[in-house]
Amino acid sequence: MAQTFSMIELKNIKKAYKTDFTNLQVLKGIDLDIEEGEFVSIMGSSGSGKSTLLNILGILDEYDSGKYTLAGQLMQNLSEKQAAYFRNRFIGFVFQSFNLLSFKTAVENVALPLYYQKINRIERLEKAMHYLEMVGLKEWANHHPNQLSGGQQQRVAIARALVTEPKVLLADEPTGALDSKTSSEVMDLFEDIHQAGKTVIIVTHELDIAQKTERIIRIQDGLILNREI
Amino acid sequence: MKFIDLDKWSEIFQSIQKHKLRTGLTALGVFWGIFMLVVLLGSGQGLQNAIELKFKSDAVNSIWLYGGTTSKEFNGLPKGRNITFDNEDYEVIGEQFPEIENLAGRVFLRGNLILKYKDKNLSFSVRGVHPDMIKIENAIIESGRFINDEDQRQRRKVAVIGSIVSKEVFEDEDPIGKEILIGSTAYTVVGLVLDVENDRSQREIFIPISVAQVVYQGNDDIANLAMITGDMKEEEVAELETGIKNLLASKHQFHPSDVRAIYINNRFEDYQSFQNLFLGIKSFLWFVGLGSILAGIVGVSNIMLIIVKDRTKEIGIRKALGATPRSIVSMILTEAIFITSMAGYIGLVAGIMLLSLMSGVKSEFFLNPEIHLGVGVAAILLLVIAGALAGLIPALQAAKINPIVAMRTD
Ligand SMILES: Nc1ncnc2c1ncn2[C@@H]1O[C@H](COP(=O)(O)OP(=O)(O)OP(=O)(O)O)[C@@H](O)[C@H]1O
Ligand SMILES: [Mg+2]
């Protein structure tokens, strides 16, 4: 590898959930470097702050202090409009609970992020169809989410995350709700995406899933535990 | 930004289509508000129209004078003298009291004269009147014209007939321009009047008072005098009444405090009470109208709050995919405005349709229910704006919440 480019760079990221009575310090100073094209997994016990970290990476949540640089740009004090732009252009996010819109068909769900890029409907549906085909759901394009199995819904969600051709694909326990056979199909899909050159980061608490990635990042008590290649 | 964003509209139509219950509830609230407003205001107007027509002749601020018999001695003259008005009284009153809007005298022809037309011989009451009597009686000219000043001056033999007279004499013929005989004198029918007050007035025939005096009476006596006092105030009317009484007292030599010499029927109180009745109906209609608008506003606002809450998860998902707060607010408001204005429009049309069905109803207390289109449109606008405003605040809030938090709601 001639040259590596840091896609994600975290410096001393801290995040606390404050309520009137409590101050729960979830992230206590995360330092992390993920290079372009890497395929990594984040592991840790329940409540260790994996989702919190991933949400910060996905610009869905804010952090209290530290520095987060995404593709060379500092993600700090973003306006709502800027945040929307980075979410739309830079990030593909796959949620554990899929978060598909139930009143839209599979293909319309996949096409939705392109709507916010002001791409016209025909082109949107064409692209969405392409990504649905890639996840093997071409025949299910016109089904609504409630007519699809969990694995199929997860694949629709992955297609939706990919349709904008983002720099980074983030997935929070993408196999958490799936059986082992479907899980490995979804993991094969992530492997393909990685092979296509994308940076892929998944959160999981299953070791066999994590072992399919290039690197496992362990998080404990709000800190990165160790680094292994 | 594009003026008509087709993509945005297709998103909105899809949202409307896929959320039939939500759309239906919003639409129903607005529809019902506008529909009730139109029907209530419209039928209230119908009630008012009917009452106004029925009591129209009483709703005129007028004074009627009738000759009587003196009950007091005056200037050496005995009591028990009959007082009768004449043309001079008519003229002097007109000259001395220019504030009177309309003044007319009336004579009754003795007995019922036989009216002849073709093979018909019928008996009706005939009155000689001044041209202004039409205003004082507040009757409607159905066709042709009423007696005019020329008829009066030249003693033209013209007649204006009531609608029952016309029906019985001419049946389906057009009476205007036809020659009739009243007694032994020939008259040309020049007009047809409709006085809705009662049947009796529809059985009357009017001729110029000058003709009646010459042809049938042989003197210039006037049975009674009537005048419209317009929108004079109560004190002004009372002052006028006293003035006329004093004038007539000195002309006819009776004691000004003699209450039997002449009778004065001042309709001011009737007039006033009908003005109050109309005002009451109007205020009630406004009360009802504003009430249904207010209910509509509260309803729509509530639904908007619920809708925004209902859509919080959707908003979170859209934001996570790159929607700006502005696009979220615009989506919610455009949809709301579209639904409310469509529903309002349908409510307006449905209400107007019901009103036009109702106008077929024949009743003494119901006539031509109608609504000013402007009122309906203004009501719709008010509801649409209220809905938009009510939706705006929660939409702005919802568009600002953290997508993670929003997506967690169910
Ligand atoms: N919105 C919030 N408000 C308050 N506390 C929160 C909030 N979100 C998460 N937490 C707390 O922060 C801690 C970390 O949560 P997080 O969801 O990041 O854990 P996780 O590692 O993803 O766990 P899991 O494996 O169960 O998903 C938990 O103790 C959780 O209770
Ligand atoms: Mg989690």
XYZ file of C-alpha atoms and ligand atoms in Angstrom:
671
model
C 0.000 0.000 0.000
C 1.642 3.123 -1.202
C -0.222 5.716 0.748
C -2.842 5.578 3.477
C -5.404 8.226 4.103
C -7.077 8.691 7.434
C -10.843 8.553 6.901
C -11.807 8.911 10.551
C -9.709 10.517 13.206
C -10.902 10.808 16.797
C -8.885 12.730 19.372
C -9.860 12.539 23.022
C -13.609 12.381 22.323
C -15.725 12.731 25.445
C -19.448 12.413 25.788
C -21.698 12.433 28.823
C -25.453 12.031 29.146
C -26.585 14.624 31.610
C -29.898 14.619 33.345
C -31.041 16.778 36.239
C -29.629 14.353 38.806
C -26.995 12.338 37.003
C -24.045 12.876 34.793
C -23.214 9.656 33.010
C -19.789 9.897 31.380
C -20.113 7.378 28.566
C -17.083 8.208 26.422
C -14.070 9.209 28.462
C -11.526 10.176 25.829
C -11.602 8.076 22.708
C -8.608 8.167 20.363
C -9.148 6.345 17.137
C -7.808 6.244 13.593
C -9.553 4.450 10.782
C -8.067 4.549 7.342
C -9.836 4.714 4.033
C -11.045 1.291 2.890
C -10.679 -0.346 6.279
C -13.181 -2.933 7.504
C -13.352 -2.725 11.291
C -15.626 -3.880 14.084
C -16.259 -2.273 17.440
C -16.882 -4.648 20.332
C -17.692 -4.167 23.970
C -20.105 -5.124 26.653
C -23.613 -3.787 26.755
C -23.675 -0.186 27.888
C -20.006 0.371 27.137
C -20.823 3.166 24.696
C -20.567 1.471 21.294
C -23.776 2.956 19.923
C -22.925 6.331 21.392
C -19.592 6.278 19.570
C -21.114 5.128 16.298
C -23.803 7.818 16.464
C -21.104 10.441 16.905
C -19.249 8.998 13.909
C -22.496 9.179 11.942
C -23.051 12.854 12.968
C -26.343 11.776 14.465
C -25.274 12.886 17.916
C -22.934 15.510 19.311
C -19.855 15.042 21.464
C -18.818 17.221 24.386
C -15.114 17.683 23.708
C -12.288 16.395 21.563
C -11.843 16.423 17.829
C -13.553 14.388 15.157
C -12.161 14.667 11.655
C -14.055 12.939 8.843
C -12.318 12.696 5.479
C -10.098 15.589 6.474
C -12.915 17.837 7.652
C -13.415 18.789 11.247
C -16.896 17.872 12.450
C -17.425 20.576 15.015
C -20.122 23.157 15.695
C -22.002 22.063 12.605
C -25.225 23.875 11.763
C -28.291 21.672 11.201
C -27.895 22.264 7.503
C -24.214 21.279 7.451
C -24.932 18.200 9.559
C -27.663 17.201 7.111
C -25.206 17.632 4.242
C -22.500 15.414 5.799
C -25.016 12.755 6.829
C -26.340 12.684 3.322
C -23.081 12.804 1.366
C -20.454 11.198 3.562
C -22.229 8.621 5.673
C -24.296 5.527 5.156
C -25.852 4.374 8.401
C -27.417 0.964 9.031
C -29.529 0.812 12.166
C -30.099 -2.242 14.281
C -33.844 -1.698 14.080
C -33.685 -1.007 10.312
C -35.675 2.258 10.580
C -37.398 1.867 7.241
C -40.449 4.020 6.492
C -43.363 1.605 6.627
C -45.507 3.505 4.131
C -42.863 3.332 1.427
C -41.919 0.323 -0.678
C -38.437 -1.183 -0.533
C -37.263 0.702 -3.608
C -38.748 3.990 -2.386
C -37.008 3.551 0.966
C -33.715 2.984 -0.779
C -34.291 6.017 -3.014
C -35.123 8.393 -0.155
C -31.580 9.704 0.602
C -31.297 10.729 -3.063
C -34.443 12.848 -2.672
C -32.423 15.048 -0.342
C -29.793 15.378 -3.042
C -32.502 16.809 -5.331
C -32.054 14.005 -7.814
C -35.156 13.485 -9.930
C -37.508 10.624 -9.256
C -36.714 8.490 -12.265
C -32.993 8.599 -11.663
C -33.569 7.992 -7.969
C -35.582 4.856 -8.558
C -33.092 3.628 -11.147
C -30.190 3.929 -8.728
C -32.217 2.457 -5.872
C -33.091 -0.501 -8.068
C -29.426 -1.037 -8.823
C -28.534 -1.240 -5.126
C -31.533 -3.442 -4.352
C -30.272 -5.804 -7.022
C -26.863 -5.737 -5.419
C -28.326 -6.882 -2.084
C -30.372 -9.513 -3.918
C -33.815 -7.987 -3.463
C -34.708 -6.903 -6.968
C -37.877 -9.020 -6.931
C -38.971 -7.422 -3.659
C -38.633 -3.844 -4.802
C -42.310 -3.053 -4.600
C -42.974 -4.713 -1.276
C -43.526 -2.753 1.875
C -41.220 -3.375 4.853
C -43.896 -5.302 6.754
C -43.990 -7.808 3.882
C -40.264 -8.524 4.250
C -38.337 -10.730 6.667
C -35.872 -9.227 9.154
C -32.916 -10.160 6.970
C -34.547 -8.702 3.917
C -35.358 -5.487 5.760
C -31.759 -5.267 6.924
C -30.577 -5.663 3.350
C -32.963 -2.905 2.228
C -31.467 -0.712 4.961
C -27.954 -1.549 3.700
C -28.954 -0.710 0.140
C -30.338 2.601 1.404
C -27.054 3.305 3.209
C -25.115 2.602 0.016
C -27.269 4.402 -2.518
C -25.554 7.771 -2.018
C -22.156 6.121 -2.450
C -20.960 7.419 0.925
C -17.360 7.491 2.072
C -18.130 5.532 5.220
C -20.643 2.793 5.974
C -21.603 2.565 9.647
C -23.698 -0.317 10.970
C -24.944 -0.659 14.540
C -25.407 -4.353 15.293
C -26.546 -5.106 11.752
C -26.908 -8.791 12.592
C -28.348 -8.355 16.063
C -31.859 -9.252 15.015
C -30.936 -11.946 12.521
C -30.377 -15.713 12.726
C -26.888 -17.081 12.066
C -27.498 -18.007 8.431
C -28.929 -14.591 7.557
C -26.208 -12.954 9.645
C -23.487 -14.518 7.561
C -25.260 -13.501 4.345
C -25.343 -9.911 5.577
C -21.676 -10.165 6.579
C -20.832 -11.434 3.101
C -22.519 -8.329 1.793
C -20.359 -6.097 3.997
C -17.304 -8.005 2.808
C -18.312 -7.252 -0.802
C -18.773 -3.596 0.016
C -15.376 -3.544 1.674
C -13.884 -5.238 -1.374
C -15.392 -2.466 -3.484
C -13.196 -0.047 -1.540
C -15.509 1.442 1.042
C -14.646 2.131 4.657
C -16.922 -0.122 6.750
C -17.385 0.064 10.508
C -19.749 -2.280 12.327
C -20.692 -2.512 15.965
C -21.275 -6.017 17.255
C -21.031 -8.064 20.403
C -20.672 -11.375 18.582
C -17.065 -12.473 18.257
C -17.579 -14.613 15.135
C -19.067 -11.594 13.372
C -16.212 -9.352 14.520
C -13.661 -11.877 13.356
C -14.838 -11.452 9.783
C -13.511 -7.896 9.843
C -9.916 -6.785 9.434
C -9.603 -5.162 12.815
C -11.453 -5.362 16.124
C -11.642 -2.288 18.300
C -12.566 -3.068 21.897
C -14.217 -0.484 24.026
C -14.569 -0.726 27.775
C -15.647 1.853 30.341
C -15.634 4.529 27.698
C -12.085 3.912 26.530
C -10.464 1.982 23.695
C -8.930 -1.124 25.248
C -6.358 -2.362 22.788
C -5.526 -2.328 19.160
C -4.993 -5.384 17.108
C -4.498 -5.722 13.399
C -35.781 26.864 -5.502
C -38.216 25.616 -8.094
C -41.647 27.195 -8.010
C -43.481 23.931 -8.409
C -41.404 21.166 -6.946
C -42.983 18.100 -8.534
C -40.835 15.759 -6.478
C -41.956 17.382 -3.276
C -45.584 17.117 -4.341
C -45.266 13.463 -5.233
C -43.753 12.873 -1.761
C -46.714 14.711 -0.268
C -49.313 12.859 -2.319
C -47.742 9.577 -1.318
C -47.824 10.591 2.312
C -51.480 11.599 2.001
C -52.374 8.375 0.223
C -50.608 6.142 2.685
C -51.979 7.842 5.783
C -55.658 7.775 5.043
C -56.785 7.911 8.655
C -54.596 10.872 9.528
C -55.552 12.684 6.335
C -59.196 11.798 6.875
C -59.260 13.134 10.421
C -57.614 16.411 9.486
C -59.853 16.792 6.478
C -62.968 15.900 8.452
C -62.265 18.567 11.077
C -61.909 21.302 8.499
C -64.682 19.967 6.289
C -67.100 19.866 9.172
C -66.166 23.336 10.433
C -66.686 24.941 7.027
C -69.730 22.846 6.197
C -71.464 23.780 9.446
C -70.505 27.409 9.027
C -71.967 27.542 5.540
C -75.140 25.674 6.483
C -75.729 27.631 9.695
C -74.961 31.042 8.260
C -76.871 30.190 5.100
C -80.002 28.990 6.835
C -79.773 31.867 9.286
C -79.727 34.162 6.291
C -82.744 32.269 4.960
C -84.588 32.893 8.218
C -83.636 36.533 8.112
C -84.707 36.896 4.481
C -88.101 35.367 5.266
C -88.684 37.521 8.321
C -87.510 40.629 6.527
C -89.886 39.970 3.676
C -92.781 39.114 5.956
C -92.411 42.202 8.079
C -90.935 44.435 5.457
C -93.873 46.826 5.425
C -93.719 47.113 9.204
C -90.056 47.736 9.109
C -90.553 51.210 7.700
C -90.260 54.181 9.948
C -93.627 55.781 9.144
C -96.405 57.986 10.521
C -100.053 57.585 9.549
C -102.626 60.343 10.026
C -106.392 59.689 10.152
C -109.192 62.275 10.444
C -111.372 62.094 13.595
C -114.070 64.017 15.437
C -113.344 66.941 17.773
C -114.003 66.271 21.446
C -113.275 69.812 22.716
C -114.734 73.173 21.945
C -112.251 75.498 20.311
C -112.415 79.210 19.409
C -116.139 79.201 19.820
C -116.584 76.177 17.596
C -118.563 73.260 19.038
C -117.253 69.786 19.647
C -118.316 66.855 17.501
C -117.067 68.303 14.205
C -115.544 65.815 11.716
C -112.033 66.628 10.620
C -111.222 65.559 7.047
C -107.911 66.123 5.288
C -107.724 67.587 1.825
C -105.199 68.307 -0.927
C -104.158 71.544 0.767
C -103.141 69.660 3.906
C -101.072 67.344 1.739
C -99.321 70.252 0.064
C -98.771 72.308 3.220
C -97.289 69.386 5.131
C -94.972 68.683 2.213
C -93.858 72.336 2.124
C -93.435 72.893 5.853
C -91.672 69.643 6.635
C -89.128 69.022 3.885
C -87.423 66.445 6.093
C -90.228 64.004 5.242
C -88.821 61.588 2.692
C -92.087 60.387 1.192
C -95.593 61.701 1.672
C -98.787 60.243 0.259
C -102.524 60.502 0.719
C -105.086 57.820 0.211
C -108.821 57.704 -0.480
C -111.071 54.664 -0.358
C -113.736 54.374 -3.010
C -117.088 53.610 -1.480
C -118.433 50.122 -1.923
C -116.701 47.550 -4.029
C -116.691 48.710 -7.600
C -117.245 46.091 -10.277
C -114.259 45.424 -12.456
C -115.041 44.295 -15.962
C -112.651 42.651 -18.369
C -113.879 40.588 -21.316
C -116.566 38.371 -19.844
C -115.402 38.802 -16.245
C -117.295 40.796 -13.613
C -115.491 40.883 -10.294
C -115.528 43.119 -7.270
C -112.386 44.532 -5.652
C -111.569 47.454 -3.395
C -110.141 50.467 -5.191
C -107.823 53.061 -3.641
C -106.757 56.419 -4.954
C -103.195 57.108 -3.867
C -100.260 59.439 -4.404
C -97.211 57.961 -6.195
C -95.193 57.811 -2.960
C -97.629 55.306 -1.461
C -95.621 52.446 -3.004
C -92.658 53.415 -0.768
C -94.784 53.736 2.333
C -96.581 50.449 1.745
C -93.202 48.947 0.871
C -94.733 46.782 -1.810
C -92.810 45.231 -4.664
C -93.540 46.049 -8.298
C -93.738 42.690 -10.008
C -94.060 44.087 -13.485
C -94.778 47.393 -15.158
C -94.665 50.446 -12.905
C -96.523 52.182 -10.096
C -98.580 55.357 -10.467
C -96.264 58.294 -11.209
C -96.361 62.077 -10.922
C -97.506 62.509 -14.554
C -100.480 60.187 -13.964
C -101.322 62.206 -10.902
C -101.013 65.613 -12.593
C -102.791 64.735 -15.815
C -105.387 62.570 -14.092
C -104.577 59.670 -16.351
C -106.904 56.733 -16.142
C -104.313 54.184 -15.177
C -104.498 51.361 -12.649
C -102.008 49.243 -10.753
C -103.422 45.919 -9.609
C -102.580 43.446 -6.839
C -101.399 39.974 -7.701
C -104.652 38.241 -6.728
C -106.617 40.689 -8.860
C -104.315 39.858 -11.743
C -104.695 36.135 -11.212
C -108.472 36.230 -11.012
C -109.031 38.661 -13.861
C -106.268 37.914 -16.315
C -105.345 34.353 -15.331
C -102.304 33.630 -17.517
C -102.550 36.763 -19.602
C -100.083 39.595 -19.141
C -102.195 42.359 -17.554
C -99.871 45.220 -18.512
C -101.408 47.493 -21.167
C -104.868 45.879 -20.941
C -108.030 47.992 -20.668
C -110.359 47.355 -17.750
C -113.583 48.973 -16.634
C -113.894 50.063 -13.020
C -117.472 51.036 -12.523
C -118.118 52.838 -15.800
C -114.647 54.313 -16.350
C -111.980 52.649 -18.473
C -108.449 52.301 -17.135
C -105.212 51.012 -18.607
C -103.354 48.578 -16.365
C -99.769 49.840 -16.023
C -98.381 47.731 -13.199
C -98.639 44.686 -11.001
C -97.712 44.927 -7.308
C -96.965 42.317 -4.711
C -97.373 43.183 -1.056
C -96.502 40.097 0.883
C -97.951 41.378 4.120
C -101.379 39.854 3.656
C -103.875 38.649 1.127
C -106.095 41.683 1.465
C -103.516 43.979 -0.052
C -103.208 41.645 -3.022
C -106.870 42.207 -3.785
C -106.495 45.966 -4.171
C -106.492 48.198 -7.197
C -104.634 51.499 -7.102
C -105.508 54.527 -9.225
C -104.147 58.097 -9.060
C -105.705 59.957 -6.111
C -106.497 62.923 -8.411
C -108.595 60.634 -10.593
C -110.394 59.109 -7.610
C -111.209 62.565 -6.233
C -112.635 63.842 -9.505
C -114.323 60.767 -10.905
C -115.782 59.163 -7.807
C -115.697 61.698 -4.940
C -116.355 65.072 -6.485
C -114.200 66.776 -3.810
C -110.564 66.943 -2.791
C -110.885 65.102 0.512
C -108.117 62.747 1.558
C -109.012 59.872 3.906
C -105.591 59.488 5.398
C -102.065 60.757 5.013
C -98.939 58.698 5.439
C -95.266 59.559 5.437
C -91.876 57.902 5.751
C -89.575 59.480 8.278
C -86.498 57.650 7.032
C -83.787 57.102 9.579
C -84.850 59.957 11.847
C -84.225 59.480 15.542
C -86.989 58.976 18.050
C -86.912 62.630 19.257
C -86.938 63.962 15.703
C -89.928 61.805 14.856
C -91.770 63.003 17.981
C -90.961 66.612 17.118
C -92.253 66.144 13.587
C -95.423 64.541 14.930
C -96.108 67.527 17.210
C -95.325 69.972 14.416
C -97.794 68.348 12.036
C -100.440 68.154 14.742
C -100.096 71.864 15.543
C -100.200 72.780 11.871
C -103.367 70.775 11.272
C -104.914 72.092 14.502
C -104.615 75.684 13.365
C -105.734 74.887 9.822
C -108.768 72.852 10.870
C -109.464 74.865 14.031
C -109.275 72.231 16.740
C -107.556 72.233 20.110
C -103.951 70.960 19.785
C -104.478 68.727 22.809
C -107.692 67.238 21.394
C -106.762 63.582 20.993
C -109.895 62.669 19.053
C -109.715 65.364 16.371
C -107.107 63.438 14.412
C -105.456 60.085 15.047
C -101.749 59.736 14.643
C -100.236 56.299 14.273
C -96.510 56.577 14.759
C -94.844 53.340 13.707
C -91.480 54.273 15.163
C -91.680 51.664 17.889
C -92.618 48.887 15.474
C -89.838 50.017 13.247
C -87.417 50.081 16.135
C -88.375 46.628 17.381
C -87.936 45.126 13.929
C -84.596 46.818 13.543
C -83.675 45.226 16.863
C -84.960 41.846 15.716
C -82.853 42.000 12.564
C -79.863 43.099 14.579
C -80.470 40.199 16.965
C -80.616 37.670 14.132
C -77.481 39.123 12.594
C -75.549 39.009 15.857
C -76.712 35.473 16.497
C -75.511 34.425 13.060
C -72.135 35.996 13.667
C -71.942 34.339 17.044
C -72.728 30.951 15.520
C -70.343 31.546 12.642
C -67.437 32.613 14.805
C -68.210 29.716 17.144
C -67.942 27.124 14.412
C -64.759 28.737 13.080
C -63.280 28.728 16.560
C -64.211 25.068 17.026
C -62.629 24.353 13.657
C -59.434 26.176 14.625
C -59.159 24.287 17.912
C -59.838 21.000 16.121
C -57.313 21.579 13.357
C -54.669 22.782 15.791
C -55.094 19.674 17.902
C -54.862 17.407 14.903
C -51.710 19.193 13.755
C -50.090 18.616 17.152
C -50.995 14.943 17.005
C -49.774 14.611 13.425
C -46.378 16.100 14.199
C -46.035 13.818 17.215
C -47.101 10.890 15.088
C -44.431 11.718 12.539
C -41.531 12.187 14.970
C -39.951 8.842 14.132
C -40.335 9.492 10.422
C -38.740 12.907 10.921
C -35.805 11.282 12.760
C -35.275 8.791 9.946
C -35.444 11.496 7.288
C -32.971 13.623 9.229
C -30.581 10.690 9.596
C -30.706 10.311 5.816
C -29.852 13.952 5.239
C -33.060 15.975 5.456
C -32.607 19.588 6.528
C -34.934 21.008 9.191
C -36.277 23.343 6.558
C -37.288 20.499 4.255
C -38.991 18.753 7.192
C -41.019 21.823 8.164
C -41.903 22.512 4.561
C -43.044 18.910 4.066
C -45.312 18.950 7.123
C -46.783 22.377 6.423
C -47.331 21.895 2.714
C -49.154 18.664 3.409
C -51.247 20.278 6.147
C -52.098 23.315 4.042
C -52.985 21.137 1.090
C -55.288 18.895 3.117
C -56.978 21.734 4.992
C -57.621 23.854 1.931
C -58.958 20.919 -0.078
C -61.192 19.863 2.796
C -62.319 23.448 3.317
C -63.137 23.791 -0.353
C -65.113 20.541 -0.364
C -66.917 21.659 2.802
C -67.821 24.941 1.123
C -69.128 23.213 -1.986
C -71.065 20.630 0.032
C -72.551 23.337 2.241
C -73.619 25.409 -0.752
C -75.130 22.302 -2.348
C -77.152 21.586 0.778
C -78.277 25.214 0.892
C -79.471 25.069 -2.690
C -81.413 21.899 -1.849
C -82.868 23.698 1.153
C -83.934 26.691 -0.914
C -86.491 24.359 -2.458
C -88.219 24.260 0.928
C -91.272 26.501 0.905
C -91.868 27.976 4.301
C -92.994 31.213 5.852
C -89.854 31.297 7.905
C -87.348 30.269 5.281
C -86.437 32.023 2.070
C -83.424 31.834 -0.233
C -80.767 30.583 2.175
C -77.468 31.973 0.949
C -73.945 32.731 2.043
C -71.529 35.327 0.861
C -68.797 33.457 -0.971
C -66.301 35.852 0.567
C -67.303 34.763 4.059
C -66.807 31.100 3.136
C -63.450 31.716 1.510
C -62.306 33.852 4.442
C -63.309 31.074 6.831
C -61.291 28.531 4.850
C -58.306 30.850 4.801
C -58.601 31.331 8.546
C -58.672 27.568 9.152
C -55.778 26.938 6.783
C -53.681 29.628 8.424
C -54.624 28.422 11.899
C -53.730 24.865 10.916
C -50.418 25.989 9.453
C -49.575 28.087 12.509
C -50.619 25.315 14.861
C -48.463 22.905 12.890
C -45.541 25.290 12.529
C -44.410 25.385 16.148
C -44.344 21.616 16.769
C -42.922 21.081 13.269
C -40.079 23.495 14.009
C -39.428 21.710 17.291
C -39.621 18.271 15.734
C -37.274 19.306 12.941
C -34.687 20.350 15.521
C -34.616 17.295 17.748
C -31.679 14.987 17.585
C -32.393 12.259 15.006
C -31.380 9.526 17.444
C -33.929 10.731 19.973
C -36.568 11.165 17.292
C -36.040 7.682 15.886
C -36.390 6.147 19.315
C -39.992 7.380 19.691
C -42.819 5.155 18.616
N -30.083 9.286 25.416
C -29.507 8.811 26.513
N -29.719 9.410 27.692
C -29.130 8.935 28.816
N -28.338 7.887 28.848
C -28.081 7.223 27.700
C -28.656 7.658 26.475
N -28.252 6.831 25.480
C -27.451 5.923 26.087
N -27.344 6.143 27.402
C -26.520 5.407 28.349
O -25.199 5.452 27.896
C -24.582 4.205 28.062
C -24.037 3.731 26.759
O -25.094 3.478 25.874
P -24.884 2.848 24.442
O -26.198 2.733 23.813
O -23.847 3.599 23.747
O -24.306 1.405 24.828
P -23.987 0.198 23.855
O -22.564 -0.074 24.048
O -24.455 0.475 22.515
O -24.843 -0.959 24.517
P -25.663 -2.139 23.784
O -24.655 -3.179 23.458
O -26.605 -2.592 24.819
O -26.332 -1.562 22.617
C -25.646 3.284 28.662
O -25.412 3.201 30.056
C -26.940 3.966 28.391
O -27.846 3.725 29.424
Mg -25.966 -0.209 21.237
